[in-house]
Coordinates of C-alpha atoms and ligand atoms in Angstrom, one line a residue:
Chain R
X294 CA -20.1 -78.7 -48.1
X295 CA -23.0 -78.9 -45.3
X296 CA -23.8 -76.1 -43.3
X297 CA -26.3 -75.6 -40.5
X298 CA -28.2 -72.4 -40.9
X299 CA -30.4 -70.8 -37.6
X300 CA -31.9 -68.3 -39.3
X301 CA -34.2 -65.4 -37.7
X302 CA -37.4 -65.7 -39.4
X303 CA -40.2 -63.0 -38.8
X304 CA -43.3 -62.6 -40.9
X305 CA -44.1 -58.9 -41.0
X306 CA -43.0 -56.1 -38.9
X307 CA -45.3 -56.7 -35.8
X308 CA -44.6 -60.3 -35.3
X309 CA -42.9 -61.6 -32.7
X310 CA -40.5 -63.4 -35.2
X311 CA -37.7 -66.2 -34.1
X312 CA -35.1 -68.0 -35.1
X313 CA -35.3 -71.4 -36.9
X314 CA -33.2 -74.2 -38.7
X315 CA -31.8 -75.7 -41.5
X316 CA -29.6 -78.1 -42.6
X317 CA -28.4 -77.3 -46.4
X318 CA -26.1 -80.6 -47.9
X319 CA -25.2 -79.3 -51.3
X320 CA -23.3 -76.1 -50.7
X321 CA -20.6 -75.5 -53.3
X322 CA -17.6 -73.6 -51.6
X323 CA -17.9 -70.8 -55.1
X324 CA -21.5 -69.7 -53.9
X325 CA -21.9 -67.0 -53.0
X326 CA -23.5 -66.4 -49.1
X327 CA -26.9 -64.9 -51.4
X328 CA -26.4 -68.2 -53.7
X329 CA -26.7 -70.4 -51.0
X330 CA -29.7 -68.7 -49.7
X331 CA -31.1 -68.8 -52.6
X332 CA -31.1 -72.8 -53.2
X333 CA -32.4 -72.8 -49.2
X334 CA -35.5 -71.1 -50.9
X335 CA -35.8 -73.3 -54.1
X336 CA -35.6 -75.9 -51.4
X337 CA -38.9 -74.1 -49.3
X338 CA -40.9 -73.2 -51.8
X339 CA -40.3 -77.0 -53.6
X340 CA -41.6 -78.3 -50.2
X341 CA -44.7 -75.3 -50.1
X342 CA -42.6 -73.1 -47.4
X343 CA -42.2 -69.8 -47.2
X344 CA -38.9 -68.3 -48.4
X345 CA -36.5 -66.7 -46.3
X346 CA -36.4 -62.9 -46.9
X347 CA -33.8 -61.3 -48.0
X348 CA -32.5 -57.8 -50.1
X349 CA -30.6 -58.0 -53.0
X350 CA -29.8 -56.1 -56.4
X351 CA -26.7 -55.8 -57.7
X352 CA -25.0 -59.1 -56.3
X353 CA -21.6 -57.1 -56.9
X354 CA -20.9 -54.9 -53.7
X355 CA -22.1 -51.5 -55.1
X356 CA -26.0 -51.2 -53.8
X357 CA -25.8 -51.6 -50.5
X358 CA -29.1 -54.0 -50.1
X359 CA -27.8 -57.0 -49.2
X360 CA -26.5 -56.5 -45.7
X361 CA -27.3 -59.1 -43.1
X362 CA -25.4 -60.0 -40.0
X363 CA -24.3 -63.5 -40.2
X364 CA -22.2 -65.3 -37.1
X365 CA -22.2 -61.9 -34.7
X366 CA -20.7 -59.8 -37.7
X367 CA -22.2 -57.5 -40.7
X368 CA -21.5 -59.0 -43.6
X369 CA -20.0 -61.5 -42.6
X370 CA -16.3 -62.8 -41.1
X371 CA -14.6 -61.4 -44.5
X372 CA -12.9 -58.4 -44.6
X373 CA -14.3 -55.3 -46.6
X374 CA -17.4 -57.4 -48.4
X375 CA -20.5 -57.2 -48.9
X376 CA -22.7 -60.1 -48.0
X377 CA -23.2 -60.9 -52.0
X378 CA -19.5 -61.0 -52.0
X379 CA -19.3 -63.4 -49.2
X380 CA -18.2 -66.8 -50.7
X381 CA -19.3 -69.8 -49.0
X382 CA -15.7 -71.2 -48.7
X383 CA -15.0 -68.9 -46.0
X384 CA -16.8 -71.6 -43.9
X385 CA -15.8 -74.9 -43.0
X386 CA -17.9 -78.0 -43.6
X387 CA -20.3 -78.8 -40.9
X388 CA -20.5 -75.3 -39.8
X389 CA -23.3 -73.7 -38.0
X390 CA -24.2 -70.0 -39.4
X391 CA -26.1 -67.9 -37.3
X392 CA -28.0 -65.1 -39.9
X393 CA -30.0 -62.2 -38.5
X394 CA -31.2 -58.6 -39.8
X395 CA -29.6 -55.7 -39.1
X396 CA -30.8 -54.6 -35.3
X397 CA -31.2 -50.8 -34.9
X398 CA -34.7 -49.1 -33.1
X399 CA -33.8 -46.6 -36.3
X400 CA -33.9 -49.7 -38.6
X401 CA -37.1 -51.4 -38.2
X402 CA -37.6 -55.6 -39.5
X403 CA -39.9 -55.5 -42.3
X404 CA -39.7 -59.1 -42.6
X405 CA -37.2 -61.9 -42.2
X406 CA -33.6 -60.6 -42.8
X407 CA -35.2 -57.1 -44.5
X408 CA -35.4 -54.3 -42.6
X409 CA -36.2 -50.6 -43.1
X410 CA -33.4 -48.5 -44.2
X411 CA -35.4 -45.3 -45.6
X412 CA -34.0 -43.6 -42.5
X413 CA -30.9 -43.1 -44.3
X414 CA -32.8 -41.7 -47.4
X415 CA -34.3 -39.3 -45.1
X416 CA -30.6 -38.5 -43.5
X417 CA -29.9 -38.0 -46.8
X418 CA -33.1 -35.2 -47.6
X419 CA -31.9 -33.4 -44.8
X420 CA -28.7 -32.4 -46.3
X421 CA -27.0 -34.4 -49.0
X422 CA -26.7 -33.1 -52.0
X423 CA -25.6 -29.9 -53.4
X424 CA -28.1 -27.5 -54.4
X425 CA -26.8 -25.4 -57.3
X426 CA -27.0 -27.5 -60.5
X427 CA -23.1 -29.0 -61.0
X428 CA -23.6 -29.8 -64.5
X429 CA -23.1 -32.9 -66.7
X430 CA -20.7 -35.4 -66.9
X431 CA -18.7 -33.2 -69.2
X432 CA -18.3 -30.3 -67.0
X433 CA -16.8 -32.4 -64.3
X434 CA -13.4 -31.1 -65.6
X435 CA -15.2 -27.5 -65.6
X436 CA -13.3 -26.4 -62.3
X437 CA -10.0 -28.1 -61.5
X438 CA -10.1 -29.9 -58.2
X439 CA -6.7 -30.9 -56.4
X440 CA -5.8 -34.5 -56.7
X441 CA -5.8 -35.2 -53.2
X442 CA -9.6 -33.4 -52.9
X443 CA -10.9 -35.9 -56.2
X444 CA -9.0 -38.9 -53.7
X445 CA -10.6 -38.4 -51.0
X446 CA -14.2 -37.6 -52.7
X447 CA -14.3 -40.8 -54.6
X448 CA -12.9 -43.1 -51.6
X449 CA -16.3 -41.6 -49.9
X450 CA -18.3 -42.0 -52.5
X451 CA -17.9 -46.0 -52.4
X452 CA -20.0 -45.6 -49.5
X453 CA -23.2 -48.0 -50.5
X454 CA -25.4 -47.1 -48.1
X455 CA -25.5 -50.6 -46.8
X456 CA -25.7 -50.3 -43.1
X457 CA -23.6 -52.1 -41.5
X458 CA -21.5 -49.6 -39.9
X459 CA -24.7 -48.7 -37.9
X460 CA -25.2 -52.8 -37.8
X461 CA -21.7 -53.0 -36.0
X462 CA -21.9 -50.1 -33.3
X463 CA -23.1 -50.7 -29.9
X464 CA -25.0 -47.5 -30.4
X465 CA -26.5 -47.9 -33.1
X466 CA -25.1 -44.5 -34.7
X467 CA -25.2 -43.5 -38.3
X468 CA -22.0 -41.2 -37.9
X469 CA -19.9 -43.2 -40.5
X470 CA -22.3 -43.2 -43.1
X471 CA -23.2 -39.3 -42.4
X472 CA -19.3 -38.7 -42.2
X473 CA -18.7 -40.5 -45.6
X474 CA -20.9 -38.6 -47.4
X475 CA -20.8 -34.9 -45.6
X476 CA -16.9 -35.5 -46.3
X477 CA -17.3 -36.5 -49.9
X478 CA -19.7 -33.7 -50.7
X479 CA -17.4 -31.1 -48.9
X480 CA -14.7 -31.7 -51.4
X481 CA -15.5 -30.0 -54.1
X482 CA -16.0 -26.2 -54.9
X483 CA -19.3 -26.5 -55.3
X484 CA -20.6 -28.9 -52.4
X485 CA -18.0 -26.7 -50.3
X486 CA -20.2 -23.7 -49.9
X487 CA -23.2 -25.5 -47.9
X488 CA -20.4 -27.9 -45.9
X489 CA -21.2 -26.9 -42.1
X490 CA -24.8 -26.2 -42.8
X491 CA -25.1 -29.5 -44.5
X492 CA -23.0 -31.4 -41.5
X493 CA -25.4 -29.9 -39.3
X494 CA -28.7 -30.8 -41.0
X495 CA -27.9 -34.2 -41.9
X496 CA -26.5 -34.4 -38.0
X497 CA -30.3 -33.2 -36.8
X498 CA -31.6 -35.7 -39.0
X499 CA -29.6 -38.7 -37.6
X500 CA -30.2 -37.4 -34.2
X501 CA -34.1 -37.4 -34.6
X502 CA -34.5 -40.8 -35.8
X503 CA -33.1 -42.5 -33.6
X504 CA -30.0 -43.6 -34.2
X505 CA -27.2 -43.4 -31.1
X506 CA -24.5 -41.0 -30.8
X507 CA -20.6 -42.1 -31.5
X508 CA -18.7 -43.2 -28.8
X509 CA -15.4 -43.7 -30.9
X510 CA -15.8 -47.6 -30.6
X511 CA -14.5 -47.8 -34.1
X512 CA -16.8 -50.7 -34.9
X513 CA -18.0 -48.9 -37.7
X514 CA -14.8 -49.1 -39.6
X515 CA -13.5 -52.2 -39.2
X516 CA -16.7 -53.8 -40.8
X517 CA -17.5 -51.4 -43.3
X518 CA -17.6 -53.5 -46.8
X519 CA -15.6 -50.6 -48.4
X520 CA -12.8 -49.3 -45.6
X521 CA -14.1 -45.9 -44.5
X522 CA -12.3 -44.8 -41.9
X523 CA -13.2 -43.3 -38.9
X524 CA -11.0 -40.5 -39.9
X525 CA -14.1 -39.2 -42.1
X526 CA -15.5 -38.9 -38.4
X527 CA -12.9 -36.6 -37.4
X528 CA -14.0 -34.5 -40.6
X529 CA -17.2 -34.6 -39.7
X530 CA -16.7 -33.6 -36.2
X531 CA -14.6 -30.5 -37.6
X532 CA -16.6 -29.3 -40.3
X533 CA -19.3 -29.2 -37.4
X534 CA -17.6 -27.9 -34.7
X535 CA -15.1 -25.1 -35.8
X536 CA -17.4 -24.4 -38.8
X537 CA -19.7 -21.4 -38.4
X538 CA -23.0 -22.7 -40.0
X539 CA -25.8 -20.2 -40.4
X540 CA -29.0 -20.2 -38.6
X541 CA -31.9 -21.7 -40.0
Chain T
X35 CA -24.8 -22.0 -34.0
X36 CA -28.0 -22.8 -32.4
X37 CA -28.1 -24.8 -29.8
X38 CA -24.8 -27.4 -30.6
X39 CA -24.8 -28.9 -27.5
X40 CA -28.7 -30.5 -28.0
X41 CA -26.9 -32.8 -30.8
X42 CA -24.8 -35.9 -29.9
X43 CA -21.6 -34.3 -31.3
X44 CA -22.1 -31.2 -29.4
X45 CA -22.7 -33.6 -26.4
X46 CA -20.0 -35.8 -26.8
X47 CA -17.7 -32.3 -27.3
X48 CA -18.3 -31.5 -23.5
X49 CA -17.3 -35.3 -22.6
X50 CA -14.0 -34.6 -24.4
X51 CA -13.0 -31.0 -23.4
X52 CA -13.9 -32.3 -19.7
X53 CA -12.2 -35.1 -19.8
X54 CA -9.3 -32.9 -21.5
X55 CA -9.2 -30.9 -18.7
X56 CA -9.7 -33.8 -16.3
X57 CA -6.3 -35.9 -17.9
X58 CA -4.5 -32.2 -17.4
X59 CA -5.4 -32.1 -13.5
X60 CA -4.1 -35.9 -13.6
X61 CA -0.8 -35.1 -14.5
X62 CA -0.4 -32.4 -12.1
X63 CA -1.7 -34.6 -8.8
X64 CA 0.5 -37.6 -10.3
X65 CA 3.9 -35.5 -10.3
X66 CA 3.1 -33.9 -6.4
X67 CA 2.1 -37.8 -5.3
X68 CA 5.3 -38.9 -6.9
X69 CA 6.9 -36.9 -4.6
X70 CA 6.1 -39.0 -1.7
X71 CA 8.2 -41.6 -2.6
X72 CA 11.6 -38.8 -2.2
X73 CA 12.6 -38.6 1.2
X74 CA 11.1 -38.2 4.4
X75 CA 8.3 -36.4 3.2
X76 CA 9.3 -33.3 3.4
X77 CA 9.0 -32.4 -0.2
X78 CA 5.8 -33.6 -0.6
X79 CA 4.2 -32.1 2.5
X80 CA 5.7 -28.8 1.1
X81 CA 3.9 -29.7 -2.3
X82 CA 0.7 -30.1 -0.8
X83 CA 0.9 -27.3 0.8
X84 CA 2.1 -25.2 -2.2
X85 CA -0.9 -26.6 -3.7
X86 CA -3.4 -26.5 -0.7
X87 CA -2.2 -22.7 -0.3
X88 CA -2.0 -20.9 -3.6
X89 CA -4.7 -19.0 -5.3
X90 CA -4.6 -20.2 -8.8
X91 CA -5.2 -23.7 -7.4
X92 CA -8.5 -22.0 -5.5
X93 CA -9.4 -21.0 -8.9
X94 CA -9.1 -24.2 -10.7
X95 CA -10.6 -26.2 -8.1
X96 CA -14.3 -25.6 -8.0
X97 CA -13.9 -25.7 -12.0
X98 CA -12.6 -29.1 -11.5
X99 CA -15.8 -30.0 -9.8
X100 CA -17.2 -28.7 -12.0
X101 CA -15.8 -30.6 -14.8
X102 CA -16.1 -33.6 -12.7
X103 CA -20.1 -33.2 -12.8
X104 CA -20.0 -32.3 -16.3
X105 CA -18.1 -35.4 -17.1
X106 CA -20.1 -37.7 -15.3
X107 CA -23.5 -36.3 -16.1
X108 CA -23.0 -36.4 -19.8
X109 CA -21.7 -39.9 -20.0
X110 CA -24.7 -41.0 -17.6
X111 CA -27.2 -39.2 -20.2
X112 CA -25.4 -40.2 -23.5
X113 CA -25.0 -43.8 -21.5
X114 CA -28.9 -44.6 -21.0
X115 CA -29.8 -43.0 -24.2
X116 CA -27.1 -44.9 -26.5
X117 CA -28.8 -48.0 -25.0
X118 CA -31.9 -47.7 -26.1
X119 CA -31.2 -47.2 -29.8
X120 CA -30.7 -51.1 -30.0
X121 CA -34.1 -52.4 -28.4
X122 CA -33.7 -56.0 -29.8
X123 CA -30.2 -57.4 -29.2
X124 CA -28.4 -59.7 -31.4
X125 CA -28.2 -63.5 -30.5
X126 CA -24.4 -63.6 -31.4
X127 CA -21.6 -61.2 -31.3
X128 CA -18.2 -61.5 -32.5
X129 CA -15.2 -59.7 -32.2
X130 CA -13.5 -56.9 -34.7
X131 CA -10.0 -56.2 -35.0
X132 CA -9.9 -53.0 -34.1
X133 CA -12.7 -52.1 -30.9
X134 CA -10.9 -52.6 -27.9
X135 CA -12.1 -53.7 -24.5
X136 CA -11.8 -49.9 -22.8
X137 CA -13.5 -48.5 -25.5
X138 CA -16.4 -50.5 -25.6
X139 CA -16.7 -50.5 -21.7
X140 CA -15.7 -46.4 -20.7
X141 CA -19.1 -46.6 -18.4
X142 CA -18.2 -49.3 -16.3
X143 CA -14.8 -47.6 -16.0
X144 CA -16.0 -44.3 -15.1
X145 CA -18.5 -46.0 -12.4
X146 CA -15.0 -47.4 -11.0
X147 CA -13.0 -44.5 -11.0
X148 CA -16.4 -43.1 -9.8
X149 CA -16.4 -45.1 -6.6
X150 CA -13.0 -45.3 -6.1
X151 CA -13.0 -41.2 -6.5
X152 CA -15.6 -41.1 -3.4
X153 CA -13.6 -43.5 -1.3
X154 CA -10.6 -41.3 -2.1
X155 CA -11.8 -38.2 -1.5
X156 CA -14.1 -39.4 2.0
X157 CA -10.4 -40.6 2.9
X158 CA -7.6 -37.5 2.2
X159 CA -9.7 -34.5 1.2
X160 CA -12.2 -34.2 3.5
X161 CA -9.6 -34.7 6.3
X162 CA -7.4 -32.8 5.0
X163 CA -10.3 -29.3 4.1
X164 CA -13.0 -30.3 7.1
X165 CA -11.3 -32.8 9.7
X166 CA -8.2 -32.1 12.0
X167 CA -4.3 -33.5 10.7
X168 CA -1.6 -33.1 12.6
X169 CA 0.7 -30.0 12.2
X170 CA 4.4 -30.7 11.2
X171 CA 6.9 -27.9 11.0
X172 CA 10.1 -27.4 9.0
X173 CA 12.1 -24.7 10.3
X174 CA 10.0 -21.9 11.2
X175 CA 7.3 -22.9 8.6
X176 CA 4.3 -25.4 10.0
X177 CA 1.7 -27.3 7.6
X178 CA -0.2 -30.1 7.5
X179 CA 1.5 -33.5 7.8
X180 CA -0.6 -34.7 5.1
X181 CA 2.5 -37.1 4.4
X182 CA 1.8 -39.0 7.4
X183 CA -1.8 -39.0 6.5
X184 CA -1.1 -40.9 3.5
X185 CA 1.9 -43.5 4.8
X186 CA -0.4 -44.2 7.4
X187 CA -3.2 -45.4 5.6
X188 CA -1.1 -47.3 2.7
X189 CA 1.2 -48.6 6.5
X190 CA -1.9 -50.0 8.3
X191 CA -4.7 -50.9 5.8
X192 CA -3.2 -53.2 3.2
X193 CA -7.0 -53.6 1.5
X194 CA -6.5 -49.5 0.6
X195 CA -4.1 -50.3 -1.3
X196 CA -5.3 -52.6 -3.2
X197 CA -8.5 -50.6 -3.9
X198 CA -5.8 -47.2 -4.9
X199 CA -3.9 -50.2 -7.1
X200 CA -8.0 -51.0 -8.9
X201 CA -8.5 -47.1 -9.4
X202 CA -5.5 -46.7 -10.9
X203 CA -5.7 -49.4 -13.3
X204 CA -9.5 -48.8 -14.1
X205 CA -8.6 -45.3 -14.7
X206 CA -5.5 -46.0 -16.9
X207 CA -7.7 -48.6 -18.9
X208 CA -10.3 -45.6 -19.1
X209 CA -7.4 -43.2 -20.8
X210 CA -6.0 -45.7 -22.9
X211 CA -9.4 -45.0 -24.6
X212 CA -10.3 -41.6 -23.9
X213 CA -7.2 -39.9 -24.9
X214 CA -7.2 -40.5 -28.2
X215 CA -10.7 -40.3 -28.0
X216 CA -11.2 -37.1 -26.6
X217 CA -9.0 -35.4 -30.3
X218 CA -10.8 -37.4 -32.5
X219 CA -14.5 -35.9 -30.8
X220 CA -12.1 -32.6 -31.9
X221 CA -12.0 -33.6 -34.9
X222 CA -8.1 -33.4 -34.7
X223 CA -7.7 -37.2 -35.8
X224 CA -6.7 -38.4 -39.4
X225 CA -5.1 -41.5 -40.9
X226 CA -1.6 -41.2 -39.9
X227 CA -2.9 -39.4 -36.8
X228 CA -4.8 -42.1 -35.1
X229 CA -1.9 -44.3 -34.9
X230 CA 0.5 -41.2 -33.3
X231 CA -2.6 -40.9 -30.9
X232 CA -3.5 -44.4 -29.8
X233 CA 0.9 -44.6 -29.5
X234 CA 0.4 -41.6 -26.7
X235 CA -2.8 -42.7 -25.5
X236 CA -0.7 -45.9 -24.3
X237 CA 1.8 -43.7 -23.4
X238 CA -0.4 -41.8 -21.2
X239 CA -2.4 -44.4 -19.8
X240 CA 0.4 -46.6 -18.3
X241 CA 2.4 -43.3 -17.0
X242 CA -0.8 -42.7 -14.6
X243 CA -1.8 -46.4 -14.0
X244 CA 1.5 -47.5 -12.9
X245 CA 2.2 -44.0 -11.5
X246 CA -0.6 -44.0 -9.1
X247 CA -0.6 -47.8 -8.5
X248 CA 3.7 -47.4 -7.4
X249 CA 2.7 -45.2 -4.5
X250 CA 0.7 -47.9 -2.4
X251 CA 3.2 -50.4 -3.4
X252 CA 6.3 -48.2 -2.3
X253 CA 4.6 -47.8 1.6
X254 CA 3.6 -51.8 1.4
X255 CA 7.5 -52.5 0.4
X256 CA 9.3 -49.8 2.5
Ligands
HEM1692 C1 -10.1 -38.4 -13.6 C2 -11.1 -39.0 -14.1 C3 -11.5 -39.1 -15.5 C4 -10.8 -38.8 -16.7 C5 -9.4 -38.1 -16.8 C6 -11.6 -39.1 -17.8 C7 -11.3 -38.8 -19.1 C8 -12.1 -39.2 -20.2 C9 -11.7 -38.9 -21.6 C10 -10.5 -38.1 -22.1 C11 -12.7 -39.3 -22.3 C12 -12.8 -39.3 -23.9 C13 -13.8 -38.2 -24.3 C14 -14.2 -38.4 -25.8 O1 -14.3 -39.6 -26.2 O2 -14.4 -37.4 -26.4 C15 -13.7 -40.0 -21.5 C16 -14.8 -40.6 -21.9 C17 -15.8 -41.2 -21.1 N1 -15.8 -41.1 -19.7 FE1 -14.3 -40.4 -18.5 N2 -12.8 -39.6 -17.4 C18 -12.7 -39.7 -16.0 C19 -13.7 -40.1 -15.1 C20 -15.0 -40.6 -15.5 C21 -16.0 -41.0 -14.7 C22 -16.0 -40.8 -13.2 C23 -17.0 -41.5 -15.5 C24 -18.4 -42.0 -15.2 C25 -19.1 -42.2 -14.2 C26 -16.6 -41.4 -16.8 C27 -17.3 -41.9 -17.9 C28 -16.9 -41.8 -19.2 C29 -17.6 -42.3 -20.4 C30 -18.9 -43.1 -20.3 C31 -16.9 -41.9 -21.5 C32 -17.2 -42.2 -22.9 C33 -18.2 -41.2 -23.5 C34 -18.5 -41.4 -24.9 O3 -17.7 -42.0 -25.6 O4 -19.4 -40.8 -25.4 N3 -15.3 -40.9 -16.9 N4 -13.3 -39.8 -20.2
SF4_1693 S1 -20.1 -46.2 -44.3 FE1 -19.5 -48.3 -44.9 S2 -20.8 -49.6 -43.5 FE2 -21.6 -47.5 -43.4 S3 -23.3 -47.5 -44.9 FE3 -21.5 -46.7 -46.0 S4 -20.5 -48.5 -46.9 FE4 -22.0 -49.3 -45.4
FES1694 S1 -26.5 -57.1 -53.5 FE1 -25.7 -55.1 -54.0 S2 -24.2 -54.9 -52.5 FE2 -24.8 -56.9 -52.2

């Protein structure tokens, strides 16, 4: 296949950055979208170029890293994927592909398609984890948890961090990614105790820096690469509204 | 609980228990309006007056103002500052599956029920509180004709109802949105709910779009 590629380039955080093309001939349909990148950059630095930019690790949909916002959507037009797991048969031949970063005043461009996403490290700082010592892997069966508790925990815990939800809103709001994981942690005995006070931390922390507020646009969840639901909002909302945290 | 309503839930919270409250007052309004297309207009000039007359609506009415402000205040604030949190926009956008029009747009509905709400209030409440309307009397009982108020305007200015015909569509659009909306800010939203929710959202909006728009287009027909 050919594809046309406008592609935002931007050399370090301060520049000004735009967006420029390229015209890729040999694009198997099986690549993957980070494949294909990646023979644009054997291609660049062949001809002394710079490479594009991009984050990657796992190449298999669990990091998170790779997120990128290619023709007006995260991830890409495929449903529940991750950019790495975005094959290039999903586009037709002669296509143009529009790639950007992630935009979000809370996720600053470090370079190219990279941007920043330490702000959900520090979301998570604020509030998510549980602070008594749960044990080993071998203890997990330690304290029985209902069925429908471990279900929704581990449909949670597939959140990867990646960004797109706040990618996709038109406020640039973190909720479903504070949701997924102030829901998951809230399921068990143990993460249960600190639930309001941990909603409301991680909350003050989103709040702070910078990202928007939820306006129940829904965006979030219909690109999120692995189908949270906005109903871990509703959770979230609950657990901070009705529960009593303590001051602090 | 310090504080709650300095975080964006808290401040969303307010936008959904006003507009709650807000969708309530709609249904009452829309059932005494309906009742201007029974009769002569008898019924509904006694309706208005029940309403205009009893205390409990004194009560609830500078609380509605009240929630009115609220309302629009928050969504200005939460507006402007949801805006900035994107600084650079993106060059393309495409569409989801599930964000709909309303819910992407609720400000430039509210600024349209906004101005429509001005126009309507400039035109029937401020006559009916601070100006003069004529008197009718039924039996030995004499109120407002507000009924002849209304017919009038719809009778002789075909444009006003046009405009009433834009509010009430902007405003069903706007509910169609922020009725399911307003129990998932709650928290009182799940999987199975959302799609019971969005089903009487629909419900809800249509009931007061068409509701509202039927009574300008009764006085244009009849
Ligand atoms: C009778 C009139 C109105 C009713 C019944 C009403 C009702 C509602 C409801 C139920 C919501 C959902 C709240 C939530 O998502 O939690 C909402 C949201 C909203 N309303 Fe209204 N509204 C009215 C008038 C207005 C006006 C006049 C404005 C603005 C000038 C406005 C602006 C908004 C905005 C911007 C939102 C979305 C806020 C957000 O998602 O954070 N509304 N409205
Ligand atoms: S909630 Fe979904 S879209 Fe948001 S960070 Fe987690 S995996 Fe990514
Ligand atoms: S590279 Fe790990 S999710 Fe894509």
């Amino acid at each position: 296949m050919k594809v046309k590629l406008k592609i935002w380039r931007q050399k370090d955080a301060r520049s000004k950055g735009k967006f420029e093309e390229y015209e890729l001939d040999n694009v198997a349909p099986d690549m993957s979208f980070l494949e294909m990148l990646d023979s644009l950059n054997q291609r660049l630095i062949k001809e002394g170029k710079s490479p594009v930019a991009f984050e990657y690790d796992c190449r298999e949909g669990i990091c998170g890293s790779c997120g990128m916002y290619i023709n007006g959507r995260p991830h890409g037009n495929d449903h529940k994927t991750t950019t790495c797991e975005l094959r290039m048969r999903k586009f037709k031949d002669g296509d143009t592909i529009t790639v950007e970063p992630w935009r979000a005043a809370a996720f600053p461009v470090v370079k190219d398609l990279v941007v920043d996403r330490s702000a959900f490290d520090k979301i998570i700082q604020a509030g998510g984890y549980v602070s008594v010592n749960a044990g080993a892997a071998h203890d997990a069966n330690a304290i029985p948890v209902p069925k429908h508790n471990a279900d929704v925990a581990f449909d949670m815990a597939s959140c990867i961090g990646c960004g797109a939800c706040v990618a996709a809103c038109k406020n640039a709001s973190a909720m479903l990614f504070v949701a997924a994981k102030v829901t998951h942690l809230a399921q068990f005995p143990q993460g249960r105790i600190e639930a309001p006070e941990r909603a409301k931390r991680m909350v003050a922390k989103m709040d702070e820096l910078g990202f928007g507020s939820c306006t129940n646009t829904r965006a979030c969840e219909a690109e999120c690469p692995k189908g949270i639901t906005i109903s871990a909002i509703a959770k979230l909302n609950r657990e901070f509204i009705f529960n009593k945290h303590n001051d602090s | 609980m310090t504080n709650i309503f300095n975080s964006s839930i808290g401040k969303k919270l307010i936008m959904s228990i006003t507009g709650i409250f807000l969708m309530l007052f709609l249904l009452v309004h829309l059932t005494v309006n309906l009742m201007l297309m029974v009769g002569d207009g008898e019924l509904f000039n006694r309706a208005a007056h029940f309403m205009g007359t009893n205390p409990a609506v004194k009560v609830i009415e500078p609380l509605l103002a009240i929630g009115f402000v609220f309302h629009i205040f928050y969504a200005t604030y939460i507006t402007l500052q949801n805006q900035r949190r994107r600084p650079i926009r993106y060059s393309t956008s495409a569409f989801n599956e599930v964000t709909t029009w309303p819910a992407k747009n609720m400000y430039i509905l509210g600024l349209t029920i906004f101005i429509f709400l001005i126009i309507h209030l400039t035109n029937f409440f401020w006559k009916i509180r601070f100006g003069t309307v004529e008197t009718i009397t039924y039996g030995n009982e004499s109120m407002p004709n507000i009924y002849a108020l209304v017919s009038g305007l719809f009778i002789n200015y075909w444009w006003y109802g046009v405009l009433y015909i834009v509010g009430a569509i902007a405003l069903g659009l706007h509910l169609s949105h922020g009725f399911w909306s307003a129990f998932q800010t709650l928290g009182m939203n799940g999987t199975k709910w959302i799609k019971r929710l969005e089903t009487l959202a629909y419900i809800y909006a249509i009931l007061i779009g068409t509701g509202f728009s039927m009574i300008p287009i009764y006085f244009f027909l009849f």
